[in-house]
Amino acid sequence: MTIRAGSLDRRTLLRGAIATAAMGSFAVACGSPSSKDSDSDSGPKGEKSAKNPFGVAANSKVDAAIFNGGYGTDYVSYTGKVVGSQVKGLTVQVKPVVDIAPELQPRFVGGNPPDLIDNSGEDQIGFLGILDQLEELDDVFEANTYEGKKIADIVYPGVKGPGTFKDKFVGLNYVMTVYGVWYSKTLFEANNWTPPKTWDEALDLGQKAKKKGKYLFVHGKEAATYYRTLLIDSAIKEGGDEVRIALENLEKDSWSHPAIQGVLKVMETMVKQKMFVPGGSGTQFQKAQAIWSNDQKALLYPSGGWIENEMKKATKADFQMTGIPSMTLTDKPKLPYEAIRAAAGEPFIVPKQGKNPAGGKEVLRAMLSEKAAANFSKTKLAPTIVKGTVPADGYGSSALVSQTKMLDAAGTNIFTYNFIEAYGMNTDQLVPWNSFLAGDLDAKGLTSALQKISDKVREDDSVDKIKVS
């Protein structure tokens, strides 16, 4: 999953962007004499050419430390086979790592970090703490793919953003995370139900579900904030950038925006009318999700595109998991219904002091080849930042087909926001969200609780803030 604290950081957007006090000592250590910046052209050298844009030496090795989380590490090992087709004898040594910062901190301090790191997971290294120790990756996007196409031309819009800090593009986020509302196409077709486009339609669908002895939604205690994501996504579509900017800048009364309150009022009505499976606030999130995906007691579930892969062992046969964009509040929102929250995640970095930084960049170029990107989507059921690598049948995955269709339909109407993850708010927000979905807290109380959490961060001078415009 990608929303609850901890696991959220494995796949999303601005992980580690804020240099916390805990990371302060790490930043100092990385700037110590033992870890002095090396020349970006260090390491074994080869002759630069169109086929070898970074000048990788033949028969050299790339030391890759890859986060061993939801996506595993085999996709990078596969890329090691692809990269050899371009640079003779180049090999990739993949080391799976779970606790990135604790394990790699000594190597940064010692001046011998890996050549390539998937900087993900709960113990991700804060980007601001090592910013000067990282290669900038603009030249990767300016290079051609193995198929001869400029990389910048074949990736989705805005994918540099999540990996750019202080105007330096240092994190290449590889996976496109698409957020939406998921349902069983089979179940809907059997009952002649239409997926809702507005919250009023969702409310009407909830009444139809009750007549069938079912519920509209379900939630689990660790994932109650999935409904916060749904709330914000819908509110941004309704009210536009002003909603997003106010929330990201932690403005006073940002949670009281009319678009947010409009969606929250409908959610409150759904809770009062018992359209949520009861007991969710005491149910482990995957068990709650199985009530939807296996038992089919609930019709809809808001989540990111990882949901199919996460629940593949607990999904009813022929479920045909399908995603739609978040519902709009009215039929005239500022952003169209097709607009979605989507962003690149899973950030890869290339330390300057690695023995083969050119090789690290070459592995990234190989990962962006059609062959490697298609392999990732096929094996992980998730799209990469490379467009056009998922076939029409989605390798048999209806959810993957949905993600591709949503990205294509959204066009340039793709947005994202990072303040929850950047300031570590999710854990605190879980408490009021669980109370709200259980019916123990009303919309006014939830608004107040969420605003207090934002205000606390805004007023804490020890927390570095990022101004969003």
Short mmCIF file of C-alpha atoms in Angstrom, two decimals:
data_model
loop_
_atom_site.label_atom_id
_atom_site.label_comp_id
_atom_site.label_asym_id
_atom_site.label_seq_id
_atom_site.Cartn_x
_atom_site.Cartn_y
_atom_site.Cartn_z
CA MET A 1 0.00 0.00 0.00
CA THR A 2 1.06 3.58 -0.40
CA ILE A 3 -0.89 5.71 2.00
CA ARG A 4 -0.29 4.53 5.52
CA ALA A 5 2.76 5.73 7.40
CA GLY A 6 5.93 3.88 6.62
CA SER A 7 4.84 1.83 3.65
CA LEU A 8 3.63 4.99 2.02
CA ASP A 9 7.19 6.14 1.68
CA ARG A 10 8.02 3.10 -0.40
CA ARG A 11 6.29 4.32 -3.47
CA THR A 12 5.40 7.96 -3.44
CA LEU A 13 6.36 11.36 -4.24
CA LEU A 14 8.50 13.62 -2.13
CA ARG A 15 9.87 10.99 0.21
CA GLY A 16 12.62 12.42 2.34
CA ALA A 17 12.30 15.90 0.86
CA ILE A 18 12.27 17.50 4.27
CA ALA A 19 15.56 17.20 6.14
CA THR A 20 14.33 16.27 9.59
CA ALA A 21 16.26 16.72 12.76
CA ALA A 22 16.99 13.00 12.75
CA MET A 23 18.64 13.37 9.37
CA GLY A 24 20.62 16.42 10.41
CA SER A 25 23.55 14.39 11.68
CA PHE A 26 23.47 12.36 8.50
CA ALA A 27 23.76 15.50 6.38
CA VAL A 28 26.74 16.64 8.45
CA ALA A 29 28.37 13.25 8.13
CA CYS A 30 27.93 13.24 4.38
CA GLY A 31 29.60 16.62 4.19
CA SER A 32 32.59 15.54 6.25
CA PRO A 33 36.10 15.36 4.79
CA SER A 34 35.82 11.59 4.48
CA SER A 35 32.97 12.04 2.04
CA LYS A 36 34.25 14.97 0.05
CA ASP A 37 32.57 15.39 -3.30
CA SER A 38 34.44 13.68 -6.08
CA ASP A 39 34.57 14.83 -9.66
CA SER A 40 31.44 13.79 -11.52
CA ASP A 41 33.64 12.22 -14.21
CA SER A 42 35.31 9.88 -11.73
CA GLY A 43 35.35 6.13 -12.14
CA PRO A 44 36.32 3.96 -15.11
CA LYS A 45 35.96 5.77 -18.39
CA GLY A 46 34.99 4.77 -21.88
CA GLU A 47 34.63 6.75 -25.05
CA LYS A 48 31.43 8.79 -25.21
CA SER A 49 29.22 8.22 -28.24
CA ALA A 50 25.55 8.18 -29.22
CA LYS A 51 25.46 4.54 -28.15
CA ASN A 52 27.42 5.24 -24.97
CA PRO A 53 26.40 8.81 -23.95
CA PHE A 54 27.91 8.67 -20.45
CA GLY A 55 31.22 7.14 -21.45
CA VAL A 56 30.82 3.89 -19.53
CA ALA A 57 33.93 1.72 -19.58
CA ALA A 58 33.64 -1.72 -21.15
CA ASN A 59 33.77 -4.67 -18.73
CA SER A 60 33.07 -2.39 -15.75
CA LYS A 61 30.68 -3.13 -12.90
CA VAL A 62 27.76 -1.23 -11.41
CA ASP A 63 27.11 -1.62 -7.69
CA ALA A 64 23.33 -1.23 -7.27
CA ALA A 65 21.61 -1.08 -3.86
CA ILE A 66 17.90 -1.65 -4.53
CA PHE A 67 15.08 -1.28 -2.04
CA ASN A 68 13.54 -4.69 -1.47
CA GLY A 69 9.92 -3.64 -0.99
CA GLY A 70 6.68 -4.13 -2.86
CA TYR A 71 8.36 -4.31 -6.25
CA GLY A 72 11.26 -6.54 -5.23
CA THR A 73 14.63 -6.22 -6.98
CA ASP A 74 14.40 -8.66 -9.87
CA TYR A 75 13.41 -5.96 -12.36
CA VAL A 76 16.81 -4.29 -11.88
CA SER A 77 18.53 -7.65 -12.27
CA TYR A 78 16.62 -8.04 -15.54
CA THR A 79 17.88 -4.63 -16.63
CA GLY A 80 21.40 -5.92 -16.08
CA LYS A 81 20.80 -8.29 -18.97
CA VAL A 82 19.48 -5.47 -21.16
CA VAL A 83 22.36 -3.07 -20.46
CA GLY A 84 24.93 -5.54 -21.71
CA SER A 85 23.55 -5.15 -25.20
CA GLN A 86 24.83 -1.57 -25.30
CA VAL A 87 28.06 -1.57 -23.32
CA LYS A 88 30.29 -4.58 -23.75
CA GLY A 89 30.83 -6.53 -20.57
CA LEU A 90 29.00 -4.08 -18.28
CA THR A 91 27.57 -6.02 -15.35
CA VAL A 92 25.12 -4.97 -12.64
CA GLN A 93 25.52 -6.34 -9.15
CA VAL A 94 22.18 -5.98 -7.36
CA LYS A 95 22.08 -5.96 -3.58
CA PRO A 96 18.59 -6.01 -2.02
CA VAL A 97 18.30 -3.52 0.86
CA VAL A 98 15.36 -2.92 3.20
CA ASP A 99 16.73 -0.27 5.59
CA ILE A 100 18.28 2.14 3.11
CA ALA A 101 19.61 4.92 5.38
CA PRO A 102 21.00 2.76 8.22
CA GLU A 103 22.75 0.42 5.82
CA LEU A 104 24.09 2.96 3.34
CA GLN A 105 24.97 5.82 5.70
CA PRO A 106 28.37 4.32 6.57
CA ARG A 107 29.17 4.01 2.88
CA PHE A 108 28.35 7.67 2.21
CA VAL A 109 30.44 8.72 5.20
CA GLY A 110 33.29 6.49 4.03
CA GLY A 111 33.21 7.96 0.55
CA ASN A 112 32.30 4.69 -1.18
CA PRO A 113 28.53 4.66 -1.80
CA PRO A 114 26.93 2.38 -4.41
CA ASP A 115 26.79 3.53 -8.02
CA LEU A 116 23.00 3.35 -8.07
CA ILE A 117 20.46 3.41 -5.25
CA ASP A 118 16.71 2.92 -5.18
CA ASN A 119 16.19 5.44 -2.37
CA SER A 120 12.86 4.17 -1.11
CA GLY A 121 11.25 2.65 1.96
CA GLU A 122 10.54 3.77 5.52
CA ASP A 123 14.24 4.44 6.10
CA GLN A 124 14.82 6.39 2.93
CA ILE A 125 17.70 8.86 2.91
CA GLY A 126 16.48 12.47 3.12
CA PHE A 127 17.26 14.13 -0.20
CA LEU A 128 18.19 17.51 1.24
CA GLY A 129 20.76 15.85 3.48
CA ILE A 130 22.74 14.42 0.54
CA LEU A 131 21.79 16.77 -2.27
CA ASP A 132 25.37 17.87 -2.97
CA GLN A 133 26.52 14.25 -3.01
CA LEU A 134 24.30 13.29 -5.95
CA GLU A 135 24.74 13.40 -9.70
CA GLU A 136 22.23 15.55 -11.54
CA LEU A 137 20.29 13.41 -14.00
CA ASP A 138 19.21 15.84 -16.70
CA ASP A 139 21.65 14.21 -19.12
CA VAL A 140 19.81 10.92 -18.71
CA PHE A 141 16.62 12.51 -20.03
CA GLU A 142 18.57 14.16 -22.85
CA ALA A 143 20.02 10.81 -23.95
CA ASN A 144 18.35 8.44 -26.39
CA THR A 145 16.75 5.16 -25.43
CA TYR A 146 18.11 1.89 -26.73
CA GLU A 147 15.46 2.22 -29.43
CA GLY A 148 16.88 5.57 -30.55
CA LYS A 149 14.23 7.86 -29.07
CA LYS A 150 15.00 10.82 -26.82
CA ILE A 151 14.05 9.81 -23.29
CA ALA A 152 12.49 13.20 -22.51
CA ASP A 153 10.05 12.64 -25.37
CA ILE A 154 8.79 9.21 -24.29
CA VAL A 155 8.06 9.76 -20.58
CA TYR A 156 4.91 11.14 -18.98
CA PRO A 157 4.69 14.90 -18.28
CA GLY A 158 5.97 16.19 -14.97
CA VAL A 159 8.00 13.14 -13.96
CA LYS A 160 11.05 15.25 -13.10
CA GLY A 161 9.17 17.17 -10.43
CA PRO A 162 9.16 14.63 -7.58
CA GLY A 163 12.92 14.12 -7.93
CA THR A 164 13.88 17.79 -8.18
CA PHE A 165 15.14 19.57 -5.07
CA LYS A 166 16.40 23.17 -5.04
CA ASP A 167 16.24 23.11 -8.84
CA LYS A 168 18.44 20.01 -9.04
CA PHE A 169 17.02 16.93 -10.75
CA VAL A 170 18.69 14.16 -8.74
CA GLY A 171 16.00 11.49 -8.28
CA LEU A 172 14.68 9.55 -11.25
CA ASN A 173 11.32 8.20 -10.15
CA TYR A 174 10.60 5.10 -12.20
CA VAL A 175 7.04 3.99 -11.43
CA MET A 176 3.84 5.86 -12.27
CA THR A 177 1.41 5.65 -9.37
CA VAL A 178 -2.16 6.28 -10.48
CA TYR A 179 -4.82 7.04 -7.86
CA GLY A 180 -8.48 6.31 -8.41
CA VAL A 181 -11.57 4.40 -7.29
CA TRP A 182 -11.67 0.66 -7.99
CA TYR A 183 -14.55 -1.74 -8.61
CA SER A 184 -15.40 -5.15 -10.04
CA LYS A 185 -16.48 -4.79 -13.63
CA THR A 186 -18.07 -8.24 -13.46
CA LEU A 187 -20.17 -7.35 -10.41
CA PHE A 188 -21.28 -4.03 -11.88
CA GLU A 189 -22.28 -5.57 -15.20
CA ALA A 190 -24.23 -8.33 -13.45
CA ASN A 191 -26.27 -5.71 -11.58
CA ASN A 192 -26.47 -3.12 -14.37
CA TRP A 193 -24.65 -0.60 -12.18
CA THR A 194 -22.79 2.35 -13.67
CA PRO A 195 -19.54 3.55 -12.06
CA PRO A 196 -20.24 6.99 -10.52
CA LYS A 197 -18.73 10.16 -11.96
CA THR A 198 -20.14 12.52 -9.32
CA TRP A 199 -20.60 12.23 -5.58
CA ASP A 200 -24.37 12.41 -6.02
CA GLU A 201 -24.18 9.40 -8.33
CA ALA A 202 -22.07 7.61 -5.73
CA LEU A 203 -24.68 8.37 -3.08
CA ASP A 204 -27.36 6.92 -5.35
CA LEU A 205 -25.21 3.85 -5.97
CA GLY A 206 -24.91 3.41 -2.22
CA GLN A 207 -28.69 3.14 -1.95
CA LYS A 208 -28.73 0.49 -4.66
CA ALA A 209 -26.01 -1.41 -2.84
CA LYS A 210 -28.05 -1.42 0.39
CA LYS A 211 -30.97 -2.99 -1.46
CA LYS A 212 -28.63 -5.84 -2.43
CA GLY A 213 -27.39 -6.24 1.13
CA LYS A 214 -24.06 -4.62 0.27
CA TYR A 215 -22.15 -1.49 1.21
CA LEU A 216 -20.70 1.27 -0.92
CA PHE A 217 -17.27 1.46 0.77
CA VAL A 218 -15.01 -0.35 3.23
CA HIS A 219 -11.95 0.81 5.14
CA GLY A 220 -9.21 -0.67 7.31
CA LYS A 221 -7.66 1.00 10.33
CA GLU A 222 -4.19 1.53 8.80
CA ALA A 223 -5.68 2.78 5.53
CA ALA A 224 -8.46 5.06 6.74
CA THR A 225 -6.58 7.95 5.15
CA TYR A 226 -7.23 6.50 1.70
CA TYR A 227 -10.46 8.45 2.06
CA ARG A 228 -8.47 11.59 2.80
CA THR A 229 -6.75 11.04 -0.55
CA LEU A 230 -10.11 10.62 -2.24
CA LEU A 231 -11.37 13.78 -0.50
CA ILE A 232 -8.41 15.90 -1.57
CA ASP A 233 -8.37 14.55 -5.14
CA SER A 234 -12.06 15.32 -5.62
CA ALA A 235 -11.72 18.76 -4.00
CA ILE A 236 -8.78 19.71 -6.23
CA LYS A 237 -10.79 18.72 -9.30
CA GLU A 238 -13.70 20.82 -8.04
CA GLY A 239 -11.84 23.89 -6.82
CA GLY A 240 -8.63 23.80 -8.86
CA ASP A 241 -5.09 24.69 -7.88
CA GLU A 242 -6.15 27.02 -5.09
CA VAL A 243 -7.23 23.99 -3.06
CA ARG A 244 -3.96 22.14 -3.62
CA ILE A 245 -1.74 25.17 -3.00
CA ALA A 246 -3.50 26.10 0.25
CA LEU A 247 -3.12 22.57 1.61
CA GLU A 248 0.51 22.21 0.54
CA ASN A 249 1.47 25.57 2.06
CA LEU A 250 -0.29 24.64 5.32
CA GLU A 251 -2.43 27.76 5.18
CA LYS A 252 -4.84 28.65 7.96
CA ASP A 253 -8.35 27.30 7.32
CA SER A 254 -7.13 25.38 4.25
CA TRP A 255 -9.27 22.40 5.24
CA SER A 256 -12.34 24.65 5.29
CA HIS A 257 -12.27 25.38 1.57
CA PRO A 258 -15.81 25.03 0.13
CA ALA A 259 -14.71 22.28 -2.29
CA ILE A 260 -13.31 20.20 0.57
CA GLN A 261 -16.33 20.81 2.74
CA GLY A 262 -18.69 19.93 -0.11
CA VAL A 263 -17.13 16.51 -0.59
CA LEU A 264 -16.81 15.97 3.15
CA LYS A 265 -20.53 16.67 3.61
CA VAL A 266 -21.41 13.88 1.17
CA MET A 267 -18.97 11.52 2.90
CA GLU A 268 -20.59 12.35 6.23
CA THR A 269 -24.00 11.53 4.76
CA MET A 270 -22.69 8.18 3.55
CA VAL A 271 -21.34 7.38 7.02
CA LYS A 272 -24.64 8.34 8.66
CA GLN A 273 -26.57 6.22 6.16
CA LYS A 274 -24.29 3.28 7.00
CA MET A 275 -22.80 2.91 3.53
CA PHE A 276 -19.44 1.84 5.01
CA VAL A 277 -18.87 -1.73 6.15
CA PRO A 278 -19.05 -1.50 9.98
CA GLY A 279 -16.03 -2.21 12.17
CA GLY A 280 -13.43 -0.92 9.72
CA SER A 281 -11.58 1.09 12.34
CA GLY A 282 -10.76 -2.16 14.12
CA THR A 283 -9.97 -4.21 11.01
CA GLN A 284 -6.48 -4.72 9.56
CA PHE A 285 -6.38 -2.98 6.20
CA GLN A 286 -5.74 -6.01 3.96
CA LYS A 287 -8.54 -7.93 5.65
CA ALA A 288 -10.79 -4.94 5.02
CA GLN A 289 -9.71 -4.80 1.39
CA ALA A 290 -10.53 -8.51 1.03
CA ILE A 291 -14.10 -7.74 2.10
CA TRP A 292 -14.22 -5.75 -1.13
CA SER A 293 -12.03 -7.79 -3.48
CA ASN A 294 -12.94 -11.31 -2.36
CA ASP A 295 -16.24 -11.17 -0.45
CA GLN A 296 -17.63 -8.33 -2.59
CA LYS A 297 -19.57 -6.89 0.32
CA ALA A 298 -18.49 -3.39 -0.73
CA LEU A 299 -18.72 -1.94 -4.23
CA LEU A 300 -15.97 0.68 -4.33
CA TYR A 301 -12.49 1.15 -2.90
CA PRO A 302 -10.19 4.19 -3.27
CA SER A 303 -6.55 3.29 -3.72
CA GLY A 304 -3.48 3.58 -5.90
CA GLY A 305 -2.65 1.35 -8.83
CA TRP A 306 -0.75 -1.05 -6.58
CA ILE A 307 -4.03 -2.48 -5.27
CA GLU A 308 -4.33 -5.35 -7.76
CA ASN A 309 -0.84 -6.66 -7.10
CA GLU A 310 -1.30 -6.24 -3.35
CA MET A 311 -4.58 -8.18 -3.29
CA LYS A 312 -3.92 -10.75 -6.03
CA LYS A 313 -4.08 -13.62 -3.50
CA ALA A 314 -7.35 -12.35 -2.03
CA THR A 315 -9.39 -11.39 -5.07
CA LYS A 316 -12.39 -13.31 -6.35
CA ALA A 317 -11.92 -15.10 -9.65
CA ASP A 318 -13.03 -13.06 -12.67
CA PHE A 319 -13.26 -9.93 -10.51
CA GLN A 320 -11.96 -7.77 -13.40
CA MET A 321 -10.61 -5.02 -11.17
CA THR A 322 -11.18 -1.69 -12.91
CA GLY A 323 -10.31 1.86 -11.95
CA ILE A 324 -12.02 5.20 -12.54
CA PRO A 325 -11.00 8.78 -11.65
CA SER A 326 -12.17 10.24 -8.35
CA MET A 327 -15.71 11.56 -8.40
CA THR A 328 -16.41 15.27 -8.93
CA LEU A 329 -18.61 17.28 -6.60
CA THR A 330 -20.58 18.98 -9.37
CA ASP A 331 -20.95 18.60 -13.11
CA LYS A 332 -18.88 21.76 -13.69
CA PRO A 333 -15.61 21.28 -11.82
CA LYS A 334 -12.53 23.41 -12.57
CA LEU A 335 -10.70 20.29 -13.68
CA PRO A 336 -12.53 17.73 -15.84
CA TYR A 337 -13.77 14.42 -14.53
CA GLU A 338 -10.90 12.71 -16.39
CA ALA A 339 -8.29 14.59 -14.31
CA ILE A 340 -6.37 12.31 -11.97
CA ARG A 341 -3.75 12.35 -9.29
CA ALA A 342 -0.72 10.53 -10.63
CA ALA A 343 2.98 10.91 -10.07
CA ALA A 344 6.25 9.15 -10.55
CA GLY A 345 7.57 7.25 -7.55
CA GLU A 346 10.40 4.89 -6.58
CA PRO A 347 13.34 7.35 -6.81
CA PHE A 348 16.71 6.20 -8.13
CA ILE A 349 19.82 8.21 -7.34
CA VAL A 350 23.43 8.14 -8.56
CA PRO A 351 26.00 9.20 -5.91
CA LYS A 352 28.92 11.25 -7.22
CA GLN A 353 31.38 9.26 -5.15
CA GLY A 354 30.40 5.87 -6.51
CA LYS A 355 33.12 3.96 -8.32
CA ASN A 356 31.11 3.99 -11.55
CA PRO A 357 28.55 6.85 -11.66
CA ALA A 358 28.52 6.71 -15.45
CA GLY A 359 27.52 3.07 -15.16
CA GLY A 360 24.74 4.01 -12.73
CA LYS A 361 23.32 6.41 -15.28
CA GLU A 362 23.59 3.79 -18.01
CA VAL A 363 21.51 1.37 -15.93
CA LEU A 364 18.84 4.07 -15.63
CA ARG A 365 18.92 4.50 -19.41
CA ALA A 366 18.49 0.74 -19.78
CA MET A 367 15.56 0.76 -17.35
CA LEU A 368 13.88 3.30 -19.62
CA SER A 369 14.22 1.07 -22.66
CA GLU A 370 11.02 -0.41 -24.06
CA LYS A 371 12.13 -3.92 -23.18
CA ALA A 372 12.92 -3.21 -19.52
CA ALA A 373 9.88 -0.96 -18.98
CA ALA A 374 7.56 -3.55 -20.50
CA ASN A 375 9.09 -6.26 -18.31
CA PHE A 376 8.42 -4.19 -15.18
CA SER A 377 4.77 -3.59 -16.10
CA LYS A 378 4.25 -7.23 -17.01
CA THR A 379 5.74 -8.60 -13.79
CA LYS A 380 4.66 -5.88 -11.33
CA LEU A 381 1.28 -4.90 -12.86
CA ALA A 382 2.18 -1.23 -12.70
CA PRO A 383 3.10 1.33 -15.37
CA THR A 384 6.52 2.94 -15.50
CA ILE A 385 7.13 6.54 -16.51
CA VAL A 386 7.71 5.30 -20.08
CA LYS A 387 4.65 5.80 -22.26
CA GLY A 388 3.37 3.19 -24.69
CA THR A 389 4.91 0.07 -23.15
CA VAL A 390 1.69 -1.51 -21.85
CA PRO A 391 -0.23 -3.48 -24.52
CA ALA A 392 -3.97 -3.14 -24.99
CA ASP A 393 -4.64 -6.29 -22.97
CA GLY A 394 -2.46 -5.08 -20.08
CA TYR A 395 -0.80 -8.51 -19.94
CA GLY A 396 -4.15 -9.82 -18.78
CA SER A 397 -4.51 -7.20 -16.03
CA SER A 398 -7.70 -5.16 -16.17
CA ALA A 399 -6.32 -2.85 -13.47
CA LEU A 400 -3.20 -2.14 -15.50
CA VAL A 401 -5.36 -1.42 -18.55
CA SER A 402 -7.38 1.00 -16.40
CA GLN A 403 -4.29 2.85 -15.27
CA THR A 404 -3.06 3.30 -18.82
CA LYS A 405 -6.48 4.47 -19.99
CA MET A 406 -6.78 6.93 -17.13
CA LEU A 407 -3.34 8.40 -17.86
CA ASP A 408 -4.16 8.72 -21.56
CA ALA A 409 -7.59 10.26 -20.92
CA ALA A 410 -6.23 12.74 -18.39
CA GLY A 411 -3.67 14.10 -20.83
CA THR A 412 -2.19 17.20 -19.20
CA ASN A 413 -4.82 17.19 -16.43
CA ILE A 414 -2.57 15.26 -14.07
CA PHE A 415 -1.86 16.67 -10.63
CA THR A 416 -0.19 15.61 -7.42
CA TYR A 417 0.68 16.95 -3.96
CA ASN A 418 3.33 16.07 -1.43
CA PHE A 419 2.60 17.76 1.88
CA ILE A 420 1.29 14.70 3.73
CA GLU A 421 4.40 12.65 3.00
CA ALA A 422 6.85 15.54 3.18
CA TYR A 423 5.81 16.55 6.70
CA GLY A 424 4.97 13.07 7.98
CA MET A 425 1.32 13.83 8.78
CA ASN A 426 -0.25 10.50 7.93
CA THR A 427 0.09 8.82 11.33
CA ASP A 428 -1.53 11.74 13.14
CA GLN A 429 -4.32 11.96 10.56
CA LEU A 430 -5.22 8.29 10.87
CA VAL A 431 -6.75 8.90 14.29
CA PRO A 432 -9.47 11.39 13.29
CA TRP A 433 -10.12 9.65 9.98
CA ASN A 434 -10.82 6.35 11.72
CA SER A 435 -13.15 8.14 14.12
CA PHE A 436 -14.95 9.89 11.27
CA LEU A 437 -15.47 6.74 9.19
CA ALA A 438 -16.69 4.92 12.29
CA GLY A 439 -19.32 7.63 12.84
CA ASP A 440 -17.78 8.86 16.09
CA LEU A 441 -16.63 12.22 14.69
CA ASP A 442 -18.60 14.54 12.44
CA ALA A 443 -17.32 16.53 9.46
CA LYS A 444 -16.79 19.64 11.58
CA GLY A 445 -14.72 17.69 14.11
CA LEU A 446 -12.67 16.05 11.36
CA THR A 447 -11.99 19.42 9.73
CA SER A 448 -10.82 20.85 13.04
CA ALA A 449 -8.55 17.88 13.73
CA LEU A 450 -6.95 18.00 10.27
CA GLN A 451 -6.42 21.75 10.51
CA LYS A 452 -4.73 21.42 13.91
CA ILE A 453 -2.28 18.90 12.43
CA SER A 454 -1.42 21.27 9.57
CA ASP A 455 -1.17 24.24 11.94
CA LYS A 456 1.21 22.37 14.24
CA VAL A 457 3.63 21.74 11.39
CA ARG A 458 3.33 25.29 10.05
CA GLU A 459 4.12 26.80 13.45
CA ASP A 460 7.05 24.49 14.17
CA ASP A 461 10.17 26.51 13.31
CA SER A 462 12.35 23.40 13.50
CA VAL A 463 10.65 21.96 10.41
CA ASP A 464 12.00 23.13 7.07
CA LYS A 465 9.12 24.25 4.85
CA ILE A 466 8.75 24.04 1.09
CA LYS A 467 6.83 26.88 -0.54
CA VAL A 468 4.52 25.63 -3.28
CA SER A 469 3.09 27.85 -5.99
#
